[in-house]
Each structure stands twice: as C-alpha cells, then as structure tokens.
mmCIF file with all atom_site columns, C-alpha atoms in Angstrom:
data_model
loop_
_atom_site.group_PDB
_atom_site.id
_atom_site.type_symbol
_atom_site.label_atom_id
_atom_site.label_alt_id
_atom_site.label_comp_id
_atom_site.label_asym_id
_atom_site.label_entity_id
_atom_site.label_seq_id
_atom_site.pdbx_PDB_ins_code
_atom_site.Cartn_x
_atom_site.Cartn_y
_atom_site.Cartn_z
_atom_site.occupancy
_atom_site.B_iso_or_equiv
_atom_site.pdbx_formal_charge
_atom_site.auth_seq_id
_atom_site.auth_comp_id
_atom_site.auth_asym_id
_atom_site.auth_atom_id
_atom_site.pdbx_PDB_model_num
ATOM 1   C CA . GLN A 1 1   ? 25.886 -15.727 37.565 1.00 0.00 ? 23  GLN A CA 1
ATOM 2   C CA . VAL A 1 2   ? 25.916 -17.195 34.080 1.00 0.00 ? 24  VAL A CA 1
ATOM 3   C CA . HIS A 1 3   ? 29.220 -16.816 32.247 1.00 0.00 ? 25  HIS A CA 1
ATOM 4   C CA . LEU A 1 4   ? 29.335 -17.156 28.464 1.00 0.00 ? 26  LEU A CA 1
ATOM 5   C CA . VAL A 1 5   ? 32.417 -17.466 26.254 1.00 0.00 ? 27  VAL A CA 1
ATOM 6   C CA . GLU A 1 6   ? 32.181 -17.560 22.480 1.00 0.00 ? 28  GLU A CA 1
ATOM 7   C CA . SER A 1 7   ? 34.773 -19.054 20.153 1.00 0.00 ? 29  SER A CA 1
ATOM 8   C CA . GLY A 1 8   ? 35.151 -20.165 16.559 1.00 0.00 ? 30  GLY A CA 1
ATOM 9   C CA . GLY A 1 9   ? 35.048 -16.838 14.784 1.00 0.00 ? 31  GLY A CA 1
ATOM 10  C CA . GLY A 1 10  ? 37.516 -15.939 12.074 1.00 0.00 ? 32  GLY A CA 1
ATOM 11  C CA . SER A 1 11  ? 37.949 -15.033 8.434  1.00 0.00 ? 33  SER A CA 1
ATOM 12  C CA . VAL A 1 12  ? 36.343 -16.994 5.631  1.00 0.00 ? 34  VAL A CA 1
ATOM 13  C CA . GLN A 1 13  ? 35.626 -16.476 1.963  1.00 0.00 ? 35  GLN A CA 1
ATOM 14  C CA . ALA A 1 14  ? 32.109 -16.057 0.678  1.00 0.00 ? 36  ALA A CA 1
ATOM 15  C CA . GLY A 1 15  ? 30.425 -19.398 0.298  1.00 0.00 ? 37  GLY A CA 1
ATOM 16  C CA . GLY A 1 16  ? 32.400 -20.899 3.150  1.00 0.00 ? 38  GLY A CA 1
ATOM 17  C CA . SER A 1 17  ? 31.271 -22.219 6.510  1.00 0.00 ? 39  SER A CA 1
ATOM 18  C CA . LEU A 1 18  ? 32.028 -21.635 10.161 1.00 0.00 ? 40  LEU A CA 1
ATOM 19  C CA . THR A 1 19  ? 30.812 -23.112 13.400 1.00 0.00 ? 41  THR A CA 1
ATOM 20  C CA . LEU A 1 20  ? 30.700 -20.884 16.451 1.00 0.00 ? 42  LEU A CA 1
ATOM 21  C CA . SER A 1 21  ? 30.663 -22.262 19.981 1.00 0.00 ? 43  SER A CA 1
ATOM 22  C CA . CYS A 1 22  ? 29.507 -20.780 23.249 1.00 0.00 ? 44  CYS A CA 1
ATOM 23  C CA . ALA A 1 23  ? 30.570 -22.349 26.523 1.00 0.00 ? 45  ALA A CA 1
ATOM 24  C CA . ALA A 1 24  ? 28.192 -21.608 29.389 1.00 0.00 ? 46  ALA A CA 1
ATOM 25  C CA . SER A 1 25  ? 29.208 -21.921 33.022 1.00 0.00 ? 47  SER A CA 1
ATOM 26  C CA . ALA A 1 26  ? 27.199 -21.499 36.225 1.00 0.00 ? 48  ALA A CA 1
ATOM 27  C CA . PHE A 1 27  ? 24.299 -22.262 33.947 1.00 0.00 ? 49  PHE A CA 1
ATOM 28  C CA . ASP A 1 28  ? 20.964 -23.608 35.118 1.00 0.00 ? 50  ASP A CA 1
ATOM 29  C CA . ILE A 1 29  ? 19.837 -25.514 32.064 1.00 0.00 ? 51  ILE A CA 1
ATOM 30  C CA . THR A 1 30  ? 16.361 -25.939 33.516 1.00 0.00 ? 52  THR A CA 1
ATOM 31  C CA . LYS A 1 31  ? 15.878 -22.181 33.621 1.00 0.00 ? 53  LYS A CA 1
ATOM 32  C CA . TYR A 1 32  ? 17.860 -20.525 30.848 1.00 0.00 ? 54  TYR A CA 1
ATOM 33  C CA . CYS A 1 33  ? 17.600 -20.593 27.092 1.00 0.00 ? 55  CYS A CA 1
ATOM 34  C CA . LEU A 1 34  ? 20.590 -19.704 24.936 1.00 0.00 ? 56  LEU A CA 1
ATOM 35  C CA . GLY A 1 35  ? 20.718 -17.842 21.674 1.00 0.00 ? 57  GLY A CA 1
ATOM 36  C CA . TRP A 1 36  ? 22.823 -16.050 19.082 1.00 0.00 ? 58  TRP A CA 1
ATOM 37  C CA . PHE A 1 37  ? 22.779 -12.394 18.131 1.00 0.00 ? 59  PHE A CA 1
ATOM 38  C CA . ARG A 1 38  ? 25.050 -10.394 15.866 1.00 0.00 ? 60  ARG A CA 1
ATOM 39  C CA . GLN A 1 39  ? 26.127 -6.810  15.291 1.00 0.00 ? 61  GLN A CA 1
ATOM 40  C CA . ALA A 1 40  ? 27.407 -5.788  11.888 1.00 0.00 ? 62  ALA A CA 1
ATOM 41  C CA . PRO A 1 41  ? 29.598 -2.691  11.440 1.00 0.00 ? 63  PRO A CA 1
ATOM 42  C CA . GLY A 1 42  ? 27.508 0.442   11.718 1.00 0.00 ? 64  GLY A CA 1
ATOM 43  C CA . LYS A 1 43  ? 24.339 -1.467  12.536 1.00 0.00 ? 65  LYS A CA 1
ATOM 44  C CA . GLU A 1 44  ? 22.378 -2.354  15.639 1.00 0.00 ? 66  GLU A CA 1
ATOM 45  C CA . ARG A 1 45  ? 22.636 -5.769  17.219 1.00 0.00 ? 67  ARG A CA 1
ATOM 46  C CA . GLU A 1 46  ? 20.012 -8.179  15.944 1.00 0.00 ? 68  GLU A CA 1
ATOM 47  C CA . VAL A 1 47  ? 18.760 -11.639 16.754 1.00 0.00 ? 69  VAL A CA 1
ATOM 48  C CA . VAL A 1 48  ? 19.987 -14.520 14.604 1.00 0.00 ? 70  VAL A CA 1
ATOM 49  C CA . THR A 1 49  ? 18.553 -17.640 16.205 1.00 0.00 ? 71  THR A CA 1
ATOM 50  C CA . THR A 1 50  ? 17.698 -18.692 19.747 1.00 0.00 ? 72  THR A CA 1
ATOM 51  C CA . PHE A 1 51  ? 16.166 -21.434 21.785 1.00 0.00 ? 73  PHE A CA 1
ATOM 52  C CA . THR A 1 52  ? 12.808 -20.353 23.144 1.00 0.00 ? 74  THR A CA 1
ATOM 53  C CA . GLY A 1 53  ? 12.153 -23.526 25.118 1.00 0.00 ? 75  GLY A CA 1
ATOM 54  C CA . PRO A 1 54  ? 13.645 -26.970 25.784 1.00 0.00 ? 76  PRO A CA 1
ATOM 55  C CA . SER A 1 55  ? 13.408 -27.935 22.132 1.00 0.00 ? 77  SER A CA 1
ATOM 56  C CA . SER A 1 56  ? 11.807 -24.978 20.409 1.00 0.00 ? 78  SER A CA 1
ATOM 57  C CA . THR A 1 57  ? 13.733 -22.395 18.444 1.00 0.00 ? 79  THR A CA 1
ATOM 58  C CA . PHE A 1 58  ? 13.374 -19.109 16.639 1.00 0.00 ? 80  PHE A CA 1
ATOM 59  C CA . ARG A 1 59  ? 15.399 -18.294 13.540 1.00 0.00 ? 81  ARG A CA 1
ATOM 60  C CA . ILE A 1 60  ? 15.173 -15.014 11.722 1.00 0.00 ? 82  ILE A CA 1
ATOM 61  C CA . ALA A 1 61  ? 14.048 -15.293 8.102  1.00 0.00 ? 83  ALA A CA 1
ATOM 62  C CA . TRP A 1 62  ? 17.350 -14.506 6.408  1.00 0.00 ? 84  TRP A CA 1
ATOM 63  C CA . ALA A 1 63  ? 19.123 -17.192 8.452  1.00 0.00 ? 85  ALA A CA 1
ATOM 64  C CA . ARG A 1 64  ? 16.818 -20.030 7.465  1.00 0.00 ? 86  ARG A CA 1
ATOM 65  C CA . GLY A 1 65  ? 18.502 -22.566 5.265  1.00 0.00 ? 87  GLY A CA 1
ATOM 66  C CA . ARG A 1 66  ? 21.994 -21.266 6.123  1.00 0.00 ? 88  ARG A CA 1
ATOM 67  C CA . PHE A 1 67  ? 22.323 -20.967 9.912  1.00 0.00 ? 89  PHE A CA 1
ATOM 68  C CA . THR A 1 68  ? 21.516 -23.717 12.400 1.00 0.00 ? 90  THR A CA 1
ATOM 69  C CA . ILE A 1 69  ? 21.499 -23.580 16.196 1.00 0.00 ? 91  ILE A CA 1
ATOM 70  C CA . ALA A 1 70  ? 22.277 -26.592 18.334 1.00 0.00 ? 92  ALA A CA 1
ATOM 71  C CA . GLN A 1 71  ? 23.281 -27.296 21.893 1.00 0.00 ? 93  GLN A CA 1
ATOM 72  C CA . ASP A 1 72  ? 25.021 -29.988 23.860 1.00 0.00 ? 94  ASP A CA 1
ATOM 73  C CA . LYS A 1 73  ? 23.192 -29.891 27.172 1.00 0.00 ? 95  LYS A CA 1
ATOM 74  C CA . ASP A 1 74  ? 25.643 -32.185 28.905 1.00 0.00 ? 96  ASP A CA 1
ATOM 75  C CA . GLN A 1 75  ? 28.555 -29.950 27.958 1.00 0.00 ? 97  GLN A CA 1
ATOM 76  C CA . HIS A 1 76  ? 26.587 -26.707 28.403 1.00 0.00 ? 98  HIS A CA 1
ATOM 77  C CA . THR A 1 77  ? 27.710 -25.620 24.970 1.00 0.00 ? 99  THR A CA 1
ATOM 78  C CA . LEU A 1 78  ? 25.768 -23.792 22.298 1.00 0.00 ? 100 LEU A CA 1
ATOM 79  C CA . TYR A 1 79  ? 26.664 -23.931 18.615 1.00 0.00 ? 101 TYR A CA 1
ATOM 80  C CA . LEU A 1 80  ? 25.894 -21.925 15.525 1.00 0.00 ? 102 LEU A CA 1
ATOM 81  C CA . ARG A 1 81  ? 26.587 -23.629 12.236 1.00 0.00 ? 103 ARG A CA 1
ATOM 82  C CA . MET A 1 82  ? 26.833 -21.103 9.420  1.00 0.00 ? 104 MET A CA 1
ATOM 83  C CA . ASN A 1 83  ? 26.887 -22.248 5.809  1.00 0.00 ? 105 ASN A CA 1
ATOM 84  C CA . ASN A 1 84  ? 27.126 -20.379 2.517  1.00 0.00 ? 106 ASN A CA 1
ATOM 85  C CA . LEU A 1 85  ? 28.411 -17.275 4.258  1.00 0.00 ? 107 LEU A CA 1
ATOM 86  C CA . GLU A 1 86  ? 28.051 -13.908 2.565  1.00 0.00 ? 108 GLU A CA 1
ATOM 87  C CA . PRO A 1 87  ? 30.016 -10.665 3.075  1.00 0.00 ? 109 PRO A CA 1
ATOM 88  C CA . GLU A 1 88  ? 26.847 -9.274  4.692  1.00 0.00 ? 110 GLU A CA 1
ATOM 89  C CA . ASP A 1 89  ? 27.300 -11.843 7.470  1.00 0.00 ? 111 ASP A CA 1
ATOM 90  C CA . THR A 1 90  ? 30.409 -10.005 8.649  1.00 0.00 ? 112 THR A CA 1
ATOM 91  C CA . ALA A 1 91  ? 29.675 -9.097  12.258 1.00 0.00 ? 113 ALA A CA 1
ATOM 92  C CA . ILE A 1 92  ? 30.474 -9.735  15.874 1.00 0.00 ? 114 ILE A CA 1
ATOM 93  C CA . TYR A 1 93  ? 28.419 -12.723 16.990 1.00 0.00 ? 115 TYR A CA 1
ATOM 94  C CA . TYR A 1 94  ? 27.201 -12.844 20.571 1.00 0.00 ? 116 TYR A CA 1
ATOM 95  C CA . CYS A 1 95  ? 25.905 -15.657 22.708 1.00 0.00 ? 117 CYS A CA 1
ATOM 96  C CA . ALA A 1 96  ? 23.213 -14.760 25.246 1.00 0.00 ? 118 ALA A CA 1
ATOM 97  C CA . ALA A 1 97  ? 21.173 -16.448 27.979 1.00 0.00 ? 119 ALA A CA 1
ATOM 98  C CA . GLY A 1 98  ? 17.686 -15.597 29.109 1.00 0.00 ? 120 GLY A CA 1
ATOM 99  C CA . ASP A 1 99  ? 14.918 -17.026 31.265 1.00 0.00 ? 121 ASP A CA 1
ATOM 100 C CA . CYS A 1 100 ? 13.000 -19.438 29.054 1.00 0.00 ? 122 CYS A CA 1
ATOM 101 C CA . GLN A 1 101 ? 9.761  -18.452 30.779 1.00 0.00 ? 123 GLN A CA 1
ATOM 102 C CA . THR A 1 102 ? 10.003 -14.842 29.646 1.00 0.00 ? 124 THR A CA 1
ATOM 103 C CA . ILE A 1 103 ? 11.585 -15.038 26.201 1.00 0.00 ? 125 ILE A CA 1
ATOM 104 C CA . GLY A 1 104 ? 9.221  -13.592 23.652 1.00 0.00 ? 126 GLY A CA 1
ATOM 105 C CA . TYR A 1 105 ? 8.517  -14.722 20.114 1.00 0.00 ? 127 TYR A CA 1
ATOM 106 C CA . PRO A 1 106 ? 10.249 -13.237 18.275 1.00 0.00 ? 128 PRO A CA 1
ATOM 107 C CA . PRO A 1 107 ? 12.926 -12.936 20.950 1.00 0.00 ? 129 PRO A CA 1
ATOM 108 C CA . ARG A 1 108 ? 14.184 -9.497  21.914 1.00 0.00 ? 130 ARG A CA 1
ATOM 109 C CA . GLN A 1 109 ? 17.572 -8.510  23.209 1.00 0.00 ? 131 GLN A CA 1
ATOM 110 C CA . SER A 1 110 ? 15.954 -7.371  26.449 1.00 0.00 ? 132 SER A CA 1
ATOM 111 C CA . ASP A 1 111 ? 14.741 -10.955 27.004 1.00 0.00 ? 133 ASP A CA 1
ATOM 112 C CA . PHE A 1 112 ? 18.355 -12.038 27.537 1.00 0.00 ? 134 PHE A CA 1
ATOM 113 C CA . GLU A 1 113 ? 20.110 -11.220 30.818 1.00 0.00 ? 135 GLU A CA 1
ATOM 114 C CA . TYR A 1 114 ? 23.594 -12.548 30.195 1.00 0.00 ? 136 TYR A CA 1
ATOM 115 C CA . TRP A 1 115 ? 25.909 -11.900 27.270 1.00 0.00 ? 137 TRP A CA 1
ATOM 116 C CA . GLY A 1 116 ? 29.271 -13.104 26.099 1.00 0.00 ? 138 GLY A CA 1
ATOM 117 C CA . GLN A 1 117 ? 32.012 -10.824 24.796 1.00 0.00 ? 139 GLN A CA 1
ATOM 118 C CA . GLY A 1 118 ? 31.411 -11.828 21.203 1.00 0.00 ? 140 GLY A CA 1
ATOM 119 C CA . THR A 1 119 ? 33.467 -13.427 18.450 1.00 0.00 ? 141 THR A CA 1
ATOM 120 C CA . GLN A 1 120 ? 34.312 -11.708 15.182 1.00 0.00 ? 142 GLN A CA 1
ATOM 121 C CA . VAL A 1 121 ? 33.310 -13.214 11.843 1.00 0.00 ? 143 VAL A CA 1
ATOM 122 C CA . LEU A 1 122 ? 34.743 -11.669 8.685  1.00 0.00 ? 144 LEU A CA 1
ATOM 123 C CA . VAL A 1 123 ? 33.484 -12.854 5.304  1.00 0.00 ? 145 VAL A CA 1
ATOM 124 C CA . SER A 1 124 ? 35.396 -11.686 2.266  1.00 0.00 ? 146 SER A CA 1
ATOM 125 C CA . SER A 1 125 ? 34.095 -11.663 -1.298 1.00 0.00 ? 147 SER A CA 1
#
C-alpha cells in the first residue's frame, strides 16, 4: 500500500515562498501519478496541481505562474513550489497518489486512492 508523508508547511508572510515535499513509499512509479490538493478553512478540498502521466501535468488556473509541481523519481519524492503566497492560500495541503491510467482531466479527488495526512500552510497579510 502506498504511504505518503508531507512536510514543509509552516507560516509565511504574504509574498513569501514555501516548498512542500511528499515522500512516497511502497510506490510503484510505473503505475501511480502523484498530485497536490488543498483544503482551506470552511471550504471543500480542491485540486491544486497533479501529474496526469509520466511527464504531463494539470494545474488549476489560479495556481499558474505561482505554484509548480515537480518530482524526483529516484527519491520517490513530490514537491510543490509555491511563490508569491497570498492569505487565500492558507490551507492544509495534501499529497495524493492515483492510477495514472484512470486519472481524469481535470483530475478529481476520486481519481486518487492514497492520501497523506496533510501539512498546514498559513499565510499572513
């Protein structure tokens, strides 16, 4: 079973940057695609950016130009680089893994079988 552990969250002022990491274990890189979701206070969890294939990605419109997904396949680690953070980016950020063959475009939460516990990001104005 895939095990995902996020790290790198914390508090930052608006305009700052953070890089989140997600370490994946028991992970079949030939089968699973990884992605990032987030849940802001009082809101439903939403997709941020995910891999949808070996080198293809999806990134929701508001994240373009600020958030970048990357992965180190040898280390089985997923990253989310977040620049120019805004208070509205305050949320718990989750890493997830899903079968690349069945991930839709845009990706849905139900496309992802495995989830990490999340890491909190707090952006102050």
